[in-house]
């Protein structure tokens, strides 16, 4: 509401902020005395891998600590009010009206039982800022500014009736409802496709500029934050590593860790030539498939040769995971066939032989749900050994240890752990070990790195690459992240709405001339250049004009 | 899943000699216990001797497999020898009821082994859980050794009707002149035993069917679901009365009927929670691996739906208890002269008018156990849900 106040006044000043978290009945400090200063209209980027404490600090800016956490020291001055000491009542006054929060998963943050506009109006009406009718017209105005389609009517839909990117923008609109002084964005685009991400990023940036709102932008993606923030703080394990203005930080990072973050995805696989004429390990031939009545795959064909990586790229809903389900036999195709080593595979996985199943393994996107939380690592990795190879007792244990060494985890430390005692990256390594245990020839990797931090993801990619070199595996690599594709692929298949739009060797697909959709995908990958978003939007505007 | 064979978390050393001496003592004790009765009951003694050998083998095997320290050994050995000592002191009663003595010994040892094995968890258990565990332990112990503890026979008439509390009859006598204290002890054995068996059976039937319905979907789910719907459509009390009138009120039929009726509720819960687990990727991964249905149920689904099922077990147990008491009240439950807490309240209800609280004791016993079971279940639930995070 303070449009009159120009840039420059300090809006939020956190001094010596310490936060403790509770585990095993003991309080551990997770944020070790951080100073944050935020001026009006400034966008501050908080960046770091998971566990760095960036979300915790973001929430602390609202005077809020998660369940099992507490603010144990320091002050949080928001416009002369110390939020660390303020009463619940006064905090309630501030939250929603002067400080707002945009969560990572808009789908989970919206109440599915109410229409978007009802949820929009709740805060302004509750805080007595404007009457319902005014709030509604204001909502329509904001929806328009955020470039949502049909701003007059979209608010009258339920959350499940709009797409993920639109929902994230609706959430931003909701945060703007009371024209707060400060908005906290907690990884707002992490769950979105690259193409959708662009829209959300530009919408958020425009609206923040229009209303001169200060914002804290939390993300683990340095390329994204460099588009959004004026200033960046790099965090690690609850400590400040480096702070500086965006351009300076990107061009001349001072600390080793920041350089590591910047250098992510520089890893490249050596290019391999055309596959020779041998029978492909896996061949999909004119496959079409549908869920019930609605068709999702149209005439898809691809070959995967031994010791090669085929990356399947596309945004969500493009049918790339469905293709994997057809190959594994979870979804029998309506037309076409899948051949393995020249032999046709039964459409339904129940009809396939044990050996066929063994040779084709799968690694999933979410390591949290891909391994049974009630089994120890020993059983998770040991089961395929027992099941496919008939190993028991000491033999099996020895092999499990060997596999753990292969995935670079210390056997003595990890063999008796439960998945709950592992980090995301370690869980994904366990999933890889489970797939390796079967001694497969082809592994389908379904978005294996998208739930992980960039540094961790890079290590997983390197591990997969090393395993391919050592064991001669073939990968089918499903992803929406072109940086991953650049790193690991030999061949690329680009999919759009259930069809293959382009396929070929990496060098051919990635170098011009592109198919127009490939071009769109390629150009949507954020780059570590603060001007990238502006330039890109400018270019696209020119083209459409 | 498997227990590490060699590692020793307590840091102490396994002491084979202590274990062998203790086991030899127990073995010898059981031998004497049953040999005493050779003349009276030859077959019982022979089976008892076989059992004694089996028991020693199992106990020794388990002894060598658990992690334990010298302190752990001491706990197990002390508790065992104490029980043997008490049995020797009250030899007359103990030798008259060898099976009860043996069950008592088994229980004591199982508890000691479990306490050593799960000491880490137990130490962190809240007070309420300890209270619940101790209550349950006492109930089970009393139930197992009822004939030894009880001063009189279950159905023996030992005095005049409605005697007051005295040294001879601790809690007085009931409407037929039977000792109230004795009846209370035997009642625990009957009521708790039957309620536990019933609940267990209900969970085996309902739980398995529920997971099966969720795992197989399709027509199996439809058929099982409709059968359950039909059973649930009839008021369960009336349905139970109807069936019990037809088949008669023997204890096995009582257990079967209540178990089947209660299994319908368990089925719904098990199916609902399994549905959430079945769609997860680790179940998909297991079925892609080619695992059979039984593996999916036992290893992938069951461990992950156990917490809600265990919570339900505590509640169901209490409901079964009430159901049994209700049936007893209508004369279709546990039949006299077998002692049963439900009917004991009714039989002696007239005493309440004279300000005597004796008839409320069985009711209090039911209440105490119910609370104890739920405390333990709460603790278990809290622990199990913590593992997920």
mmCIF file of N, CA, C and O in Angstrom, chain B residues 16-104:
data_model
loop_
_atom_site.group_PDB
_atom_site.id
_atom_site.type_symbol
_atom_site.label_atom_id
_atom_site.label_comp_id
_atom_site.label_asym_id
_atom_site.label_seq_id
_atom_site.Cartn_x
_atom_site.Cartn_y
_atom_site.Cartn_z
ATOM 1 N N UNK B 16 28.044 -67.366 26.317
ATOM 2 C CA UNK B 16 27.367 -68.630 26.080
ATOM 3 C C UNK B 16 27.182 -69.442 27.365
ATOM 4 O O UNK B 16 26.208 -70.178 27.496
ATOM 5 N N UNK B 17 28.126 -69.281 28.338
ATOM 6 C CA UNK B 17 28.033 -70.118 29.530
ATOM 7 C C UNK B 17 26.810 -69.791 30.379
ATOM 8 O O UNK B 17 26.069 -70.676 30.777
ATOM 9 N N UNK B 18 26.581 -68.479 30.562
ATOM 10 C CA UNK B 18 25.411 -68.074 31.344
ATOM 11 C C UNK B 18 24.152 -68.631 30.711
ATOM 12 O O UNK B 18 23.284 -69.203 31.371
ATOM 13 N N UNK B 19 24.091 -68.487 29.381
ATOM 14 C CA UNK B 19 22.870 -68.918 28.690
ATOM 15 C C UNK B 19 22.684 -70.421 28.835
ATOM 16 O O UNK B 19 21.589 -70.903 29.071
ATOM 17 N N UNK B 20 23.780 -71.168 28.733
ATOM 18 C CA UNK B 20 23.639 -72.626 28.807
ATOM 19 C C UNK B 20 23.198 -73.084 30.191
ATOM 20 O O UNK B 20 22.347 -73.970 30.327
ATOM 21 N N UNK B 21 23.774 -72.449 31.205
ATOM 22 C CA UNK B 21 23.400 -72.829 32.572
ATOM 23 C C UNK B 21 21.926 -72.518 32.821
ATOM 24 O O UNK B 21 21.155 -73.356 33.312
ATOM 25 N N UNK B 22 21.511 -71.310 32.416
ATOM 26 C CA UNK B 22 20.114 -70.924 32.625
ATOM 27 C C UNK B 22 19.184 -71.877 31.892
ATOM 28 O O UNK B 22 18.175 -72.344 32.441
ATOM 29 N N UNK B 23 19.535 -72.196 30.639
ATOM 30 C CA UNK B 23 18.679 -73.064 29.853
ATOM 31 C C UNK B 23 18.624 -74.473 30.451
ATOM 32 O O UNK B 23 17.577 -75.111 30.465
ATOM 33 N N UNK B 24 19.759 -74.950 30.940
ATOM 34 C CA UNK B 24 19.788 -76.266 31.563
ATOM 35 C C UNK B 24 18.862 -76.288 32.786
ATOM 36 O O UNK B 24 18.085 -77.239 32.974
ATOM 37 N N UNK B 25 18.908 -75.203 33.580
ATOM 38 C CA UNK B 25 18.057 -75.128 34.767
ATOM 39 C C UNK B 25 16.589 -75.192 34.371
ATOM 40 O O UNK B 25 15.798 -75.949 34.950
ATOM 41 N N UNK B 26 16.240 -74.393 33.359
ATOM 42 C CA UNK B 26 14.851 -74.362 32.908
ATOM 43 C C UNK B 26 14.420 -75.731 32.405
ATOM 44 O O UNK B 26 13.354 -76.248 32.741
ATOM 45 N N UNK B 27 15.298 -76.342 31.629
ATOM 46 C CA UNK B 27 15.006 -77.643 31.061
ATOM 47 C C UNK B 27 14.740 -78.675 32.171
ATOM 48 O O UNK B 27 13.748 -79.398 32.145
ATOM 49 N N UNK B 28 15.618 -78.661 33.155
ATOM 50 C CA UNK B 28 15.505 -79.570 34.288
ATOM 51 C C UNK B 28 14.193 -79.342 35.049
ATOM 52 O O UNK B 28 13.463 -80.273 35.383
ATOM 53 N N UNK B 29 13.886 -78.088 35.267
ATOM 54 C CA UNK B 29 12.674 -77.674 35.979
ATOM 55 C C UNK B 29 11.421 -78.200 35.271
ATOM 56 O O UNK B 29 10.525 -78.799 35.873
ATOM 57 N N UNK B 30 11.397 -78.012 33.969
ATOM 58 C CA UNK B 30 10.223 -78.451 33.209
ATOM 59 C C UNK B 30 10.100 -79.981 33.246
ATOM 60 O O UNK B 30 9.009 -80.531 33.386
ATOM 61 N N UNK B 31 11.254 -80.653 33.145
ATOM 62 C CA UNK B 31 11.250 -82.119 33.210
ATOM 63 C C UNK B 31 10.573 -82.607 34.484
ATOM 64 O O UNK B 31 9.642 -83.405 34.446
ATOM 65 N N UNK B 32 11.027 -82.041 35.629
ATOM 66 C CA UNK B 32 10.473 -82.441 36.914
ATOM 67 C C UNK B 32 8.983 -82.144 36.969
ATOM 68 O O UNK B 32 8.170 -82.953 37.412
ATOM 69 N N UNK B 33 8.650 -80.947 36.460
ATOM 70 C CA UNK B 33 7.254 -80.485 36.481
ATOM 71 C C UNK B 33 6.334 -81.523 35.843
ATOM 72 O O UNK B 33 5.269 -81.849 36.357
ATOM 73 N N UNK B 34 6.778 -82.043 34.700
ATOM 74 C CA UNK B 34 5.907 -82.962 34.005
ATOM 75 C C UNK B 34 6.046 -84.405 34.497
ATOM 76 O O UNK B 34 5.085 -85.153 34.484
ATOM 77 N N UNK B 35 7.263 -84.773 34.927
ATOM 78 C CA UNK B 35 7.463 -86.142 35.415
ATOM 79 C C UNK B 35 6.611 -86.406 36.654
ATOM 80 O O UNK B 35 6.150 -87.514 36.880
ATOM 81 N N UNK B 36 6.395 -85.372 37.479
ATOM 82 C CA UNK B 36 5.505 -85.461 38.634
ATOM 83 C C UNK B 36 4.151 -86.046 38.263
ATOM 84 O O UNK B 36 3.506 -86.712 39.035
ATOM 85 N N UNK B 37 3.715 -85.728 37.039
ATOM 86 C CA UNK B 37 2.354 -86.066 36.643
ATOM 87 C C UNK B 37 2.248 -87.301 35.769
ATOM 88 O O UNK B 37 1.208 -87.563 35.192
ATOM 89 N N UNK B 38 3.366 -88.032 35.648
ATOM 90 C CA UNK B 38 3.348 -89.177 34.741
ATOM 91 C C UNK B 38 2.250 -90.155 35.114
ATOM 92 O O UNK B 38 1.473 -90.595 34.265
ATOM 93 N N UNK B 39 2.147 -90.442 36.386
ATOM 94 C CA UNK B 39 1.173 -91.419 36.830
ATOM 95 C C UNK B 39 -0.251 -90.952 36.576
ATOM 96 O O UNK B 39 -1.125 -91.722 36.171
ATOM 97 N N UNK B 40 -0.503 -89.660 36.799
ATOM 98 C CA UNK B 40 -1.868 -89.121 36.667
ATOM 99 C C UNK B 40 -2.266 -88.985 35.207
ATOM 100 O O UNK B 40 -3.337 -89.402 34.800
ATOM 101 N N UNK B 41 -1.389 -88.387 34.433
ATOM 102 C CA UNK B 41 -1.739 -88.065 33.059
ATOM 103 C C UNK B 41 -0.547 -88.363 32.162
ATOM 104 O O UNK B 41 0.285 -87.490 31.889
ATOM 105 N N UNK B 42 -0.459 -89.591 31.673
ATOM 106 C CA UNK B 42 0.729 -90.001 30.928
ATOM 107 C C UNK B 42 0.916 -89.208 29.643
ATOM 108 O O UNK B 42 1.993 -88.730 29.342
ATOM 109 N N UNK B 43 -0.203 -89.069 28.870
ATOM 110 C CA UNK B 43 -0.091 -88.384 27.590
ATOM 111 C C UNK B 43 0.294 -86.931 27.763
ATOM 112 O O UNK B 43 1.145 -86.401 27.046
ATOM 113 N N UNK B 44 -0.350 -86.291 28.741
ATOM 114 C CA UNK B 44 -0.028 -84.884 29.011
ATOM 115 C C UNK B 44 1.447 -84.728 29.328
ATOM 116 O O UNK B 44 2.102 -83.793 28.846
ATOM 117 N N UNK B 45 1.996 -85.682 30.105
ATOM 118 C CA UNK B 45 3.400 -85.593 30.484
ATOM 119 C C UNK B 45 4.308 -85.774 29.282
ATOM 120 O O UNK B 45 5.280 -85.034 29.093
ATOM 121 N N UNK B 46 3.969 -86.746 28.442
ATOM 122 C CA UNK B 46 4.815 -87.000 27.263
ATOM 123 C C UNK B 46 4.846 -85.778 26.357
ATOM 124 O O UNK B 46 5.911 -85.300 25.940
ATOM 125 N N UNK B 47 3.656 -85.211 26.083
ATOM 126 C CA UNK B 47 3.596 -84.023 25.228
ATOM 127 C C UNK B 47 4.367 -82.875 25.884
ATOM 128 O O UNK B 47 5.100 -82.136 25.232
ATOM 129 N N UNK B 48 4.180 -82.784 27.215
ATOM 130 C CA UNK B 48 4.889 -81.731 27.954
ATOM 131 C C UNK B 48 6.392 -81.854 27.815
ATOM 132 O O UNK B 48 7.078 -80.856 27.606
ATOM 133 N N UNK B 49 6.908 -83.097 27.873
ATOM 134 C CA UNK B 49 8.353 -83.297 27.747
ATOM 135 C C UNK B 49 8.851 -82.901 26.359
ATOM 136 O O UNK B 49 9.863 -82.221 26.205
ATOM 137 N N UNK B 50 8.094 -83.328 25.336
ATOM 138 C CA UNK B 50 8.449 -82.931 23.970
ATOM 139 C C UNK B 50 8.488 -81.412 23.871
ATOM 140 O O UNK B 50 9.402 -80.816 23.306
ATOM 141 N N UNK B 51 7.468 -80.811 24.485
ATOM 142 C CA UNK B 51 7.348 -79.363 24.440
ATOM 143 C C UNK B 51 8.551 -78.698 25.114
ATOM 144 O O UNK B 51 9.064 -77.696 24.636
ATOM 145 N N UNK B 52 8.964 -79.316 26.252
ATOM 146 C CA UNK B 52 10.100 -78.759 26.985
ATOM 147 C C UNK B 52 11.344 -78.715 26.113
ATOM 148 O O UNK B 52 12.083 -77.729 26.095
ATOM 149 N N UNK B 53 11.582 -79.804 25.337
ATOM 150 C CA UNK B 53 12.748 -79.834 24.462
ATOM 151 C C UNK B 53 12.661 -78.771 23.367
ATOM 152 O O UNK B 53 13.595 -78.027 23.134
ATOM 153 N N UNK B 54 11.511 -78.746 22.747
ATOM 154 C CA UNK B 54 11.286 -77.773 21.678
ATOM 155 C C UNK B 54 11.512 -76.359 22.192
ATOM 156 O O UNK B 54 12.201 -75.537 21.584
ATOM 157 N N UNK B 55 10.963 -76.127 23.372
ATOM 158 C CA UNK B 55 11.034 -74.811 24.001
ATOM 159 C C UNK B 55 12.484 -74.402 24.240
ATOM 160 O O UNK B 55 12.886 -73.279 23.918
ATOM 161 N N UNK B 56 13.263 -75.333 24.754
ATOM 162 C CA UNK B 56 14.665 -75.021 25.020
ATOM 163 C C UNK B 56 15.408 -74.696 23.735
ATOM 164 O O UNK B 56 16.200 -73.753 23.673
ATOM 165 N N UNK B 57 15.137 -75.478 22.683
ATOM 166 C CA UNK B 57 15.820 -75.243 21.405
ATOM 167 C C UNK B 57 15.491 -73.854 20.879
ATOM 168 O O UNK B 57 16.371 -73.077 20.506
ATOM 169 N N UNK B 58 14.189 -73.532 20.879
ATOM 170 C CA UNK B 58 13.761 -72.227 20.361
ATOM 171 C C UNK B 58 14.393 -71.113 21.177
ATOM 172 O O UNK B 58 14.951 -70.147 20.635
ATOM 173 N N UNK B 59 14.339 -71.244 22.518
ATOM 174 C CA UNK B 59 14.861 -70.195 23.378
ATOM 175 C C UNK B 59 16.360 -69.998 23.156
ATOM 176 O O UNK B 59 16.837 -68.873 23.038
ATOM 177 N N UNK B 60 17.089 -71.124 23.036
ATOM 178 C CA UNK B 60 18.542 -71.018 22.824
ATOM 179 C C UNK B 60 18.869 -70.371 21.483
ATOM 180 O O UNK B 60 19.764 -69.537 21.382
ATOM 181 N N UNK B 61 18.122 -70.775 20.455
ATOM 182 C CA UNK B 61 18.362 -70.191 19.133
ATOM 183 C C UNK B 61 18.163 -68.689 19.174
ATOM 184 O O UNK B 61 18.985 -67.912 18.691
ATOM 185 N N UNK B 62 17.057 -68.292 19.795
ATOM 186 C CA UNK B 62 16.763 -66.868 19.841
ATOM 187 C C UNK B 62 17.808 -66.129 20.670
ATOM 188 O O UNK B 62 18.230 -65.031 20.337
ATOM 189 N N UNK B 63 18.221 -66.799 21.750
ATOM 190 C CA UNK B 63 19.237 -66.208 22.620
ATOM 191 C C UNK B 63 20.476 -65.835 21.818
ATOM 192 O O UNK B 63 21.069 -64.778 21.994
ATOM 193 N N UNK B 64 20.870 -66.721 20.922
ATOM 194 C CA UNK B 64 22.089 -66.481 20.161
ATOM 195 C C UNK B 64 21.899 -65.467 19.049
ATOM 196 O O UNK B 64 22.863 -65.028 18.444
ATOM 197 N N UNK B 65 20.649 -65.122 18.767
ATOM 198 C CA UNK B 65 20.423 -64.211 17.637
ATOM 199 C C UNK B 65 20.201 -62.765 18.047
ATOM 200 O O UNK B 65 20.345 -61.884 17.218
ATOM 201 N N UNK B 66 19.829 -62.513 19.298
ATOM 202 C CA UNK B 66 19.543 -61.113 19.625
ATOM 203 C C UNK B 66 20.806 -60.391 20.074
ATOM 204 O O UNK B 66 21.734 -60.989 20.595
ATOM 205 N N UNK B 67 20.800 -59.078 19.838
ATOM 206 C CA UNK B 67 21.870 -58.219 20.342
ATOM 207 C C UNK B 67 21.664 -58.081 21.832
ATOM 208 O O UNK B 67 20.582 -57.751 22.271
ATOM 209 N N UNK B 68 22.684 -58.306 22.621
ATOM 210 C CA UNK B 68 22.470 -58.076 24.035
ATOM 211 C C UNK B 68 23.802 -57.886 24.753
ATOM 212 O O UNK B 68 24.868 -58.222 24.245
ATOM 213 N N UNK B 69 23.706 -57.362 25.950
ATOM 214 C CA UNK B 69 24.902 -57.098 26.737
ATOM 215 C C UNK B 69 24.865 -58.019 27.950
ATOM 216 O O UNK B 69 23.933 -58.796 28.132
ATOM 217 N N UNK B 70 25.906 -57.888 28.791
ATOM 218 C CA UNK B 70 25.892 -58.624 30.047
ATOM 219 C C UNK B 70 24.661 -58.253 30.858
ATOM 220 O O UNK B 70 24.006 -59.103 31.455
ATOM 221 N N UNK B 71 24.316 -56.954 30.822
ATOM 222 C CA UNK B 71 23.118 -56.501 31.536
ATOM 223 C C UNK B 71 21.880 -57.190 30.986
ATOM 224 O O UNK B 71 21.013 -57.645 31.731
ATOM 225 N N UNK B 72 21.817 -57.295 29.647
ATOM 226 C CA UNK B 72 20.687 -57.964 29.017
ATOM 227 C C UNK B 72 20.597 -59.419 29.457
ATOM 228 O O UNK B 72 19.527 -59.913 29.824
ATOM 229 N N UNK B 73 21.765 -60.092 29.459
ATOM 230 C CA UNK B 73 21.795 -61.484 29.927
ATOM 231 C C UNK B 73 21.248 -61.588 31.334
ATOM 232 O O UNK B 73 20.438 -62.468 31.641
ATOM 233 N N UNK B 74 21.717 -60.685 32.196
ATOM 234 C CA UNK B 74 21.306 -60.731 33.591
ATOM 235 C C UNK B 74 19.794 -60.612 33.703
ATOM 236 O O UNK B 74 19.158 -61.334 34.475
ATOM 237 N N UNK B 75 19.212 -59.680 32.921
ATOM 238 C CA UNK B 75 17.760 -59.499 32.976
ATOM 239 C C UNK B 75 17.060 -60.812 32.636
ATOM 240 O O UNK B 75 16.205 -61.300 33.388
ATOM 241 N N UNK B 76 17.473 -61.416 31.530
ATOM 242 C CA UNK B 76 16.794 -62.636 31.087
ATOM 243 C C UNK B 76 16.981 -63.752 32.118
ATOM 244 O O UNK B 76 16.019 -64.406 32.528
ATOM 245 N N UNK B 77 18.222 -63.952 32.556
ATOM 246 C CA UNK B 77 18.503 -65.050 33.476
ATOM 247 C C UNK B 77 17.811 -64.836 34.821
ATOM 248 O O UNK B 77 17.173 -65.746 35.353
ATOM 249 N N UNK B 78 17.905 -63.604 35.334
ATOM 250 C CA UNK B 78 17.307 -63.329 36.643
ATOM 251 C C UNK B 78 15.810 -63.584 36.624
ATOM 252 O O UNK B 78 15.265 -64.278 37.486
ATOM 253 N N UNK B 79 15.155 -63.006 35.622
ATOM 254 C CA UNK B 79 13.707 -63.149 35.544
ATOM 255 C C UNK B 79 13.329 -64.632 35.470
ATOM 256 O O UNK B 79 12.432 -65.103 36.169
ATOM 257 N N UNK B 80 14.046 -65.375 34.649
ATOM 258 C CA UNK B 80 13.768 -66.802 34.493
ATOM 259 C C UNK B 80 13.948 -67.544 35.821
ATOM 260 O O UNK B 80 13.067 -68.291 36.258
ATOM 261 N N UNK B 81 15.103 -67.327 36.444
ATOM 262 C CA UNK B 81 15.375 -68.051 37.678
ATOM 263 C C UNK B 81 14.403 -67.648 38.787
ATOM 264 O O UNK B 81 14.004 -68.486 39.588
ATOM 265 N N UNK B 82 14.015 -66.375 38.820
ATOM 266 C CA UNK B 82 13.026 -65.927 39.803
ATOM 267 C C UNK B 82 11.729 -66.704 39.644
ATOM 268 O O UNK B 82 11.138 -67.170 40.620
ATOM 269 N N UNK B 83 11.305 -66.835 38.400
ATOM 270 C CA UNK B 83 10.060 -67.549 38.163
ATOM 271 C C UNK B 83 10.182 -69.004 38.623
ATOM 272 O O UNK B 83 9.294 -69.543 39.279
ATOM 273 N N UNK B 84 11.324 -69.609 38.295
ATOM 274 C CA UNK B 84 11.554 -70.998 38.711
ATOM 275 C C UNK B 84 11.502 -71.091 40.239
ATOM 276 O O UNK B 84 10.864 -71.988 40.807
ATOM 277 N N UNK B 85 12.149 -70.144 40.903
ATOM 278 C CA UNK B 85 12.210 -70.134 42.365
ATOM 279 C C UNK B 85 10.803 -70.037 42.962
ATOM 280 O O UNK B 85 10.433 -70.811 43.862
ATOM 281 N N UNK B 86 10.018 -69.083 42.440
ATOM 282 C CA UNK B 86 8.647 -68.916 42.948
ATOM 283 C C UNK B 86 7.855 -70.211 42.753
ATOM 284 O O UNK B 86 7.143 -70.674 43.645
ATOM 285 N N UNK B 87 8.026 -70.813 41.588
ATOM 286 C CA UNK B 87 7.320 -72.069 41.317
ATOM 287 C C UNK B 87 7.728 -73.154 42.304
ATOM 288 O O UNK B 87 6.904 -73.946 42.737
ATOM 289 N N UNK B 88 9.020 -73.177 42.667
ATOM 290 C CA UNK B 88 9.500 -74.196 43.603
ATOM 291 C C UNK B 88 8.915 -73.954 44.993
ATOM 292 O O UNK B 88 8.489 -74.884 45.683
ATOM 293 N N UNK B 89 8.858 -72.672 45.387
ATOM 294 C CA UNK B 89 8.297 -72.344 46.702
ATOM 295 C C UNK B 89 6.834 -72.789 46.784
ATOM 296 O O UNK B 89 6.389 -73.380 47.754
ATOM 297 N N UNK B 90 6.081 -72.485 45.717
ATOM 298 C CA UNK B 90 4.672 -72.916 45.693
ATOM 299 C C UNK B 90 4.544 -74.188 44.867
ATOM 300 O O UNK B 90 3.716 -74.302 43.968
ATOM 301 N N UNK B 91 5.411 -75.138 45.160
ATOM 302 C CA UNK B 91 5.539 -76.327 44.323
ATOM 303 C C UNK B 91 4.238 -77.101 44.193
ATOM 304 O O UNK B 91 3.905 -77.612 43.131
ATOM 305 N N UNK B 92 3.495 -77.122 45.294
ATOM 306 C CA UNK B 92 2.277 -77.922 45.293
ATOM 307 C C UNK B 92 1.313 -77.472 44.200
ATOM 308 O O UNK B 92 0.807 -78.260 43.410
ATOM 309 N N UNK B 93 1.105 -76.161 44.165
ATOM 310 C CA UNK B 93 0.193 -75.620 43.150
ATOM 311 C C UNK B 93 0.822 -75.700 41.757
ATOM 312 O O UNK B 93 0.163 -76.067 40.788
ATOM 313 N N UNK B 94 2.097 -75.335 41.700
ATOM 314 C CA UNK B 94 2.770 -75.295 40.398
ATOM 315 C C UNK B 94 2.796 -76.674 39.765
ATOM 316 O O UNK B 94 2.554 -76.820 38.560
ATOM 317 N N UNK B 95 3.065 -77.696 40.561
ATOM 318 C CA UNK B 95 3.165 -79.032 39.973
ATOM 319 C C UNK B 95 1.789 -79.603 39.660
ATOM 320 O O UNK B 95 1.641 -80.463 38.794
ATOM 321 N N UNK B 96 0.755 -79.071 40.345
ATOM 322 C CA UNK B 96 -0.600 -79.551 40.047
ATOM 323 C C UNK B 96 -1.063 -79.008 38.693
ATOM 324 O O UNK B 96 -1.905 -79.602 38.037
ATOM 325 N N UNK B 97 -0.527 -77.841 38.289
ATOM 326 C CA UNK B 97 -0.921 -77.221 37.016
ATOM 327 C C UNK B 97 0.318 -77.009 36.140
ATOM 328 O O UNK B 97 0.713 -75.889 35.888
ATOM 329 N N UNK B 98 0.931 -78.097 35.641
ATOM 330 C CA UNK B 98 2.197 -77.925 34.916
ATOM 331 C C UNK B 98 2.071 -77.035 33.675
ATOM 332 O O UNK B 98 2.964 -76.254 33.376
ATOM 333 N N UNK B 99 0.950 -77.150 32.963
ATOM 334 C CA UNK B 99 0.819 -76.359 31.736
ATOM 335 C C UNK B 99 0.782 -74.876 32.042
ATOM 336 O O UNK B 99 1.429 -74.082 31.359
ATOM 337 N N UNK B 100 0.017 -74.508 33.083
ATOM 338 C CA UNK B 100 -0.051 -73.092 33.444
ATOM 339 C C UNK B 100 1.318 -72.579 33.851
ATOM 340 O O UNK B 100 1.722 -71.475 33.480
ATOM 341 N N UNK B 101 2.039 -73.391 34.622
ATOM 342 C CA UNK B 101 3.375 -72.989 35.048
ATOM 343 C C UNK B 101 4.275 -72.780 33.840
ATOM 344 O O UNK B 101 5.013 -71.801 33.746
ATOM 345 N N UNK B 102 4.170 -73.711 32.908
ATOM 346 C CA UNK B 102 5.008 -73.620 31.716
ATOM 347 C C UNK B 102 4.673 -72.376 30.894
ATOM 348 O O UNK B 102 5.555 -71.647 30.436
ATOM 349 N N UNK B 103 3.371 -72.105 30.732
ATOM 350 C CA UNK B 103 2.969 -70.901 29.992
ATOM 351 C C UNK B 103 3.483 -69.655 30.679
ATOM 352 O O UNK B 103 3.959 -68.720 30.034
ATOM 353 N N UNK B 104 3.358 -69.664 32.015
ATOM 354 C CA UNK B 104 3.855 -68.519 32.790
ATOM 355 C C UNK B 104 5.333 -68.304 32.531
ATOM 356 O O UNK B 104 5.774 -67.183 32.251
#
